[in-house]
Amino acid sequence: MHPILFYGVPECCSFGSIVALEWSGLPYQLCRIEMPTVVSSEAYRRINPVAETPSLRTADGRQVNQSMAILHHIGAQSTGSGLVPAQGTPEFDFFNEVLAFLNTDFFESFSPLWYAMEHGLANEEQRVVTTMGHHKVRKVHADLEQMLGSNPCLAGSRRTAADAYFMGIARWNDFHQVLDRREFPALAALHARLELDPAVRFAHAVERGEFAQSTGAFGGHVDLDDLLLRLQAEAPANSTASEAFSRHVG
Ligand SMILES: N[C@@H](CCC(=O)N[C@@H](CS)C(=O)NCC(=O)O)C(=O)O
């Protein structure tokens, strides 16, 4: 079985894992997970008990959760792609530093804004939380602009999984209308260039549910219920879908 990426819609951070898979050249399939409904369902909790996307079912039938773990896995399976520099090198350390920054500080800076929206905050409460969110988002953009410096890509001279991941999170600035990215010229230039990348365009089209032209080795969508049934059918008799899945992933 090819790897299967469970990606969330709308506006999910799994966007970066789709881009990374396209850049990797690895054969893979996708499973679409609607948020917040399907992602929190009992069916999906069999894939990822913490009810989050992305999640990657590996070619050897294990389940890998968390964007950083998924991106590192994809990089390790496609060493020629340059998505993740070789461990033990200065390039790897810098790449890992940037990716960690994106996955923690950059990602987290938007949390107050999601919270204000999803919990319907109003009046003074909304003003305070939103102000905090704007402050945090501005700070991480300034930090990332400095990290980028004069490099063409986030982790140096070549595109890596950090650039892929960045594109999934950076758009939250546009969603919440926080700042004009042109205030950070290097970041804005990188963002504009990546928006034209075929893998990024592919990921946007996939999320919108439109026809998407893969320049990687995308092998189509699988349906969550069909997959769980298939795993149950492959498992020994008298086991539930959940047991079958657990057995499959070890
Ligand atoms: N630390 C996790 C965070 C994953 C995460 O927060 N995913 C969000 C979407 S970006 C999610 O699945 N949320 C569930 C929901 O909205 O119900 C990672 O890096 O993969």
CSV table of C-alpha atoms and ligand atoms in Angstrom, one decimal:
chain,number,residue,atom,x,y,z
A,1,MET,CA,0.0,0.0,0.0
A,2,HIS,CA,1.2,3.5,-0.8
A,3,PRO,CA,1.5,6.0,2.1
A,4,ILE,CA,-1.8,7.8,2.8
A,5,LEU,CA,-1.9,11.3,4.1
A,6,PHE,CA,-5.0,12.2,6.1
A,7,TYR,CA,-5.4,16.0,5.5
A,8,GLY,CA,-7.8,18.4,7.0
A,9,VAL,CA,-10.1,21.0,5.4
A,10,PRO,CA,-10.5,23.9,5.6
A,11,GLU,CA,-7.2,25.9,6.1
A,12,CYS,CA,-5.3,23.0,7.8
A,13,CYS,CA,-1.6,22.8,8.5
A,14,SER,CA,-1.6,19.5,6.7
A,15,PHE,CA,-1.3,21.6,3.5
A,16,GLY,CA,2.5,21.6,4.0
A,17,SER,CA,2.6,17.8,4.1
A,18,ILE,CA,0.7,17.6,0.8
A,19,VAL,CA,3.3,20.0,-0.7
A,20,ALA,CA,6.1,18.0,0.8
A,21,LEU,CA,4.7,14.7,-0.6
A,22,GLU,CA,4.5,16.3,-4.1
A,23,TRP,CA,8.1,17.6,-3.9
A,24,SER,CA,9.3,14.2,-2.6
A,25,GLY,CA,8.3,12.3,-5.7
A,26,LEU,CA,7.1,9.4,-3.5
A,27,PRO,CA,3.9,7.6,-4.6
A,28,TYR,CA,1.1,8.5,-2.2
A,29,GLN,CA,-2.6,8.8,-1.7
A,30,LEU,CA,-4.8,11.3,0.2
A,31,CYS,CA,-7.7,10.9,2.6
A,32,ARG,CA,-9.9,14.0,3.1
A,33,ILE,CA,-11.0,14.8,6.6
A,34,GLU,CA,-13.6,17.5,7.2
A,35,MET,CA,-13.0,19.7,10.3
A,36,PRO,CA,-14.3,19.9,12.9
A,37,THR,CA,-16.8,17.1,12.2
A,38,VAL,CA,-15.0,14.1,10.8
A,39,VAL,CA,-11.7,14.9,12.5
A,40,SER,CA,-13.4,14.4,15.9
A,41,SER,CA,-15.4,11.3,14.9
A,42,GLU,CA,-14.9,7.8,16.4
A,43,ALA,CA,-13.9,6.6,13.0
A,44,TYR,CA,-11.0,9.1,12.6
A,45,ARG,CA,-9.9,8.6,16.2
A,46,ARG,CA,-8.9,5.1,15.1
A,47,ILE,CA,-6.4,6.8,12.8
A,48,ASN,CA,-5.3,9.5,15.2
A,49,PRO,CA,-6.6,9.3,18.8
A,50,VAL,CA,-5.9,13.0,19.5
A,51,ALA,CA,-8.3,13.9,16.6
A,52,GLU,CA,-6.0,16.1,14.6
A,53,THR,CA,-4.7,16.2,11.0
A,54,PRO,CA,-2.3,15.7,9.5
A,55,SER,CA,-1.6,12.0,10.0
A,56,LEU,CA,0.4,9.7,7.7
A,57,ARG,CA,-0.1,6.0,7.2
A,58,THR,CA,3.3,4.8,6.1
A,59,ALA,CA,4.0,2.4,3.3
A,60,ASP,CA,4.7,-0.3,5.9
A,61,GLY,CA,1.4,0.2,7.7
A,62,ARG,CA,2.3,2.4,10.7
A,63,GLN,CA,0.6,5.6,11.6
A,64,VAL,CA,2.8,8.7,12.1
A,65,ASN,CA,1.2,11.8,13.6
A,66,GLN,CA,2.4,15.4,14.1
A,67,SER,CA,3.6,17.5,11.2
A,68,MET,CA,7.3,17.5,12.2
A,69,ALA,CA,7.4,13.7,12.4
A,70,ILE,CA,5.5,13.4,9.1
A,71,LEU,CA,7.8,15.8,7.3
A,72,HIS,CA,10.9,14.1,8.7
A,73,HIS,CA,9.5,10.8,7.6
A,74,ILE,CA,8.8,12.0,4.1
A,75,GLY,CA,12.3,13.5,3.9
A,76,ALA,CA,13.9,10.2,5.1
A,77,GLN,CA,12.0,8.2,2.5
A,78,SER,CA,13.1,10.6,-0.3
A,79,THR,CA,16.7,11.5,0.5
A,80,GLY,CA,17.4,12.6,-3.0
A,81,SER,CA,14.6,15.2,-2.8
A,82,GLY,CA,16.6,17.5,-0.4
A,83,LEU,CA,13.4,18.0,1.6
A,84,VAL,CA,15.3,17.3,4.8
A,85,PRO,CA,19.1,17.8,4.8
A,86,ALA,CA,21.3,14.9,6.0
A,87,GLN,CA,21.3,14.5,9.8
A,88,GLY,CA,24.6,15.5,11.5
A,89,THR,CA,25.2,18.4,9.1
A,90,PRO,CA,25.0,22.2,9.8
A,91,GLU,CA,22.3,22.3,7.1
A,92,PHE,CA,20.2,19.8,9.0
A,93,ASP,CA,20.5,21.7,12.3
A,94,PHE,CA,19.4,25.0,10.7
A,95,PHE,CA,16.6,23.3,8.8
A,96,ASN,CA,15.4,21.6,12.0
A,97,GLU,CA,15.6,24.9,13.9
A,98,VAL,CA,13.5,26.7,11.3
A,99,LEU,CA,11.0,23.9,11.2
A,100,ALA,CA,10.7,23.8,15.0
A,101,PHE,CA,10.1,27.6,15.0
A,102,LEU,CA,7.4,27.2,12.4
A,103,ASN,CA,5.7,24.3,14.2
A,104,THR,CA,5.8,26.0,17.6
A,105,ASP,CA,6.1,29.8,17.7
A,106,PHE,CA,4.8,30.6,14.3
A,107,PHE,CA,1.9,28.1,14.5
A,108,GLU,CA,1.0,29.1,18.0
A,109,SER,CA,1.0,32.8,17.4
A,110,PHE,CA,-2.4,32.3,15.6
A,111,SER,CA,-4.0,30.5,18.5
A,112,PRO,CA,-5.6,33.5,20.1
A,113,LEU,CA,-7.2,34.5,16.8
A,114,TRP,CA,-8.6,31.0,16.2
A,115,TYR,CA,-9.8,30.9,19.8
A,116,ALA,CA,-11.6,34.3,19.5
A,117,MET,CA,-13.3,33.1,16.3
A,118,GLU,CA,-14.2,29.5,17.4
A,119,HIS,CA,-15.4,30.5,20.8
A,120,GLY,CA,-17.4,33.5,19.6
A,121,LEU,CA,-15.7,36.1,21.8
A,122,ALA,CA,-17.2,39.5,21.8
A,123,ASN,CA,-16.6,43.1,23.1
A,124,GLU,CA,-13.7,43.7,25.5
A,125,GLU,CA,-12.8,40.0,25.7
A,126,GLN,CA,-12.5,39.8,21.9
A,127,ARG,CA,-10.5,43.0,21.7
A,128,VAL,CA,-8.0,41.8,24.3
A,129,VAL,CA,-7.5,38.3,22.8
A,130,THR,CA,-7.4,39.7,19.2
A,131,THR,CA,-4.8,42.3,20.2
A,132,MET,CA,-2.6,39.6,21.7
A,133,GLY,CA,-2.9,37.5,18.6
A,134,HIS,CA,-2.0,40.4,16.3
A,135,HIS,CA,1.0,41.2,18.5
A,136,LYS,CA,2.2,37.6,18.4
A,137,VAL,CA,1.7,37.2,14.7
A,138,ARG,CA,3.7,40.4,14.0
A,139,LYS,CA,6.5,39.2,16.2
A,140,VAL,CA,6.9,35.8,14.6
A,141,HIS,CA,6.9,37.4,11.1
A,142,ALA,CA,9.7,39.8,12.2
A,143,ASP,CA,11.6,36.8,13.6
A,144,LEU,CA,11.2,34.7,10.5
A,145,GLU,CA,12.2,37.6,8.3
A,146,GLN,CA,15.4,37.8,10.3
A,147,MET,CA,16.0,34.0,10.1
A,148,LEU,CA,15.5,34.1,6.3
A,149,GLY,CA,18.0,37.0,5.8
A,150,SER,CA,19.2,37.0,2.3
A,151,ASN,CA,18.6,33.2,1.7
A,152,PRO,CA,16.3,32.3,-1.1
A,153,CYS,CA,14.6,29.7,1.0
A,154,LEU,CA,13.8,29.4,4.7
A,155,ALA,CA,16.5,26.9,5.5
A,156,GLY,CA,19.2,28.1,3.1
A,157,SER,CA,19.8,28.0,-0.6
A,158,ARG,CA,17.4,25.1,-1.4
A,159,ARG,CA,13.7,24.5,-0.8
A,160,THR,CA,13.0,22.1,2.0
A,161,ALA,CA,10.1,20.8,3.9
A,162,ALA,CA,10.2,24.0,6.0
A,163,ASP,CA,9.1,26.0,3.0
A,164,ALA,CA,6.3,23.5,2.4
A,165,TYR,CA,5.1,23.7,6.0
A,166,PHE,CA,5.4,27.5,6.0
A,167,MET,CA,2.9,27.8,3.1
A,168,GLY,CA,0.2,26.0,5.1
A,169,ILE,CA,0.5,28.3,8.1
A,170,ALA,CA,1.4,31.6,6.5
A,171,ARG,CA,-2.1,31.9,4.9
A,172,TRP,CA,-3.7,32.1,8.4
A,173,ASN,CA,-2.4,35.7,8.3
A,174,ASP,CA,-4.5,36.4,5.3
A,175,PHE,CA,-7.5,34.5,6.8
A,176,HIS,CA,-7.4,36.6,10.0
A,177,GLN,CA,-6.3,39.8,8.1
A,178,VAL,CA,-3.5,40.6,10.5
A,179,LEU,CA,-0.8,42.3,8.5
A,180,ASP,CA,0.4,43.2,5.1
A,181,ARG,CA,3.1,40.6,4.3
A,182,ARG,CA,4.9,43.2,2.3
A,183,GLU,CA,6.1,44.7,5.6
A,184,PHE,CA,8.5,41.8,5.6
A,185,PRO,CA,9.9,42.0,2.0
A,186,ALA,CA,12.0,38.8,2.0
A,187,LEU,CA,9.2,36.7,3.4
A,188,ALA,CA,6.7,38.3,1.0
A,189,ALA,CA,9.0,37.5,-1.9
A,190,LEU,CA,9.4,33.9,-0.8
A,191,HIS,CA,5.7,33.5,-0.3
A,192,ALA,CA,4.8,35.0,-3.7
A,193,ARG,CA,7.3,32.7,-5.4
A,194,LEU,CA,6.0,29.6,-3.6
A,195,GLU,CA,2.4,30.5,-4.5
A,196,LEU,CA,3.4,29.9,-8.1
A,197,ASP,CA,5.0,26.5,-7.4
A,198,PRO,CA,3.0,23.6,-9.0
A,199,ALA,CA,2.9,21.6,-5.7
A,200,VAL,CA,1.5,24.6,-3.8
A,201,ARG,CA,-1.1,25.1,-6.5
A,202,PHE,CA,-1.9,21.4,-6.4
A,203,ALA,CA,-2.4,21.5,-2.6
A,204,HIS,CA,-4.8,24.5,-2.9
A,205,ALA,CA,-6.8,22.8,-5.6
A,206,VAL,CA,-7.0,19.6,-3.5
A,207,GLU,CA,-8.3,21.5,-0.5
A,208,ARG,CA,-10.9,23.3,-2.7
A,209,GLY,CA,-12.0,19.9,-4.0
A,210,GLU,CA,-11.1,20.9,-7.6
A,211,PHE,CA,-9.2,18.9,-10.2
A,212,ALA,CA,-5.6,19.0,-9.2
A,213,GLN,CA,-2.7,18.4,-11.6
A,214,SER,CA,0.0,16.5,-9.7
A,215,THR,CA,3.6,17.0,-10.6
A,216,GLY,CA,4.5,14.4,-8.0
A,217,ALA,CA,3.3,10.8,-7.8
A,218,PHE,CA,-0.2,11.4,-6.3
A,219,GLY,CA,-2.3,8.2,-6.7
A,220,GLY,CA,-5.8,9.5,-5.9
A,221,HIS,CA,-8.0,9.8,-2.9
A,222,VAL,CA,-9.2,7.1,-0.5
A,223,ASP,CA,-12.3,7.3,1.6
A,224,LEU,CA,-12.0,7.0,5.4
A,225,ASP,CA,-14.8,4.5,5.8
A,226,ASP,CA,-13.7,2.4,2.9
A,227,LEU,CA,-10.1,2.3,4.3
A,228,LEU,CA,-11.3,1.3,7.8
A,229,LEU,CA,-13.5,-1.5,6.2
A,230,ARG,CA,-10.5,-2.6,4.1
A,231,LEU,CA,-8.3,-2.9,7.2
A,232,GLN,CA,-11.0,-4.8,9.0
A,233,ALA,CA,-11.4,-7.2,6.1
A,234,GLU,CA,-7.7,-7.8,6.0
A,235,ALA,CA,-7.6,-8.5,9.8
A,236,PRO,CA,-8.4,-11.9,11.3
A,237,ALA,CA,-12.1,-12.8,11.9
A,238,ASN,CA,-13.8,-11.6,15.2
A,239,SER,CA,-11.8,-8.4,15.5
A,240,THR,CA,-13.4,-4.9,15.4
A,241,ALA,CA,-12.3,-2.2,13.0
A,242,SER,CA,-10.4,-0.6,15.8
A,243,GLU,CA,-8.7,-3.8,16.8
A,244,ALA,CA,-7.9,-4.5,13.2
A,245,PHE,CA,-6.4,-1.1,12.8
A,246,SER,CA,-4.4,-1.3,16.0
A,247,ARG,CA,-3.0,-4.7,14.8
A,248,HIS,CA,-2.2,-3.2,11.5
A,249,VAL,CA,-0.2,-0.3,12.9
A,250,GLY,CA,1.4,-2.5,15.5
B,1,LIG,N1,0.9,19.7,16.6
B,1,LIG,C1,0.1,19.2,15.5
B,1,LIG,C2,-1.0,20.2,15.4
B,1,LIG,C3,-2.1,19.6,14.4
B,1,LIG,C4,-3.3,20.5,14.5
B,1,LIG,O1,-3.5,21.4,15.3
B,1,LIG,N2,-4.2,20.3,13.5
B,1,LIG,C5,-5.4,21.0,13.4
B,1,LIG,C6,-5.7,21.6,12.1
B,1,LIG,S1,-4.3,22.7,11.6
B,1,LIG,C7,-6.6,20.1,13.7
B,1,LIG,O2,-6.6,18.9,13.3
B,1,LIG,N3,-7.6,20.5,14.4
B,1,LIG,C8,-8.7,19.8,14.8
B,1,LIG,C9,-10.0,20.6,14.7
B,1,LIG,O3,-10.0,21.7,14.2
B,1,LIG,O4,-11.0,20.1,15.1
B,1,LIG,C10,0.9,19.1,14.2
B,1,LIG,O5,1.9,19.8,14.1
B,1,LIG,O6,0.6,18.3,13.4
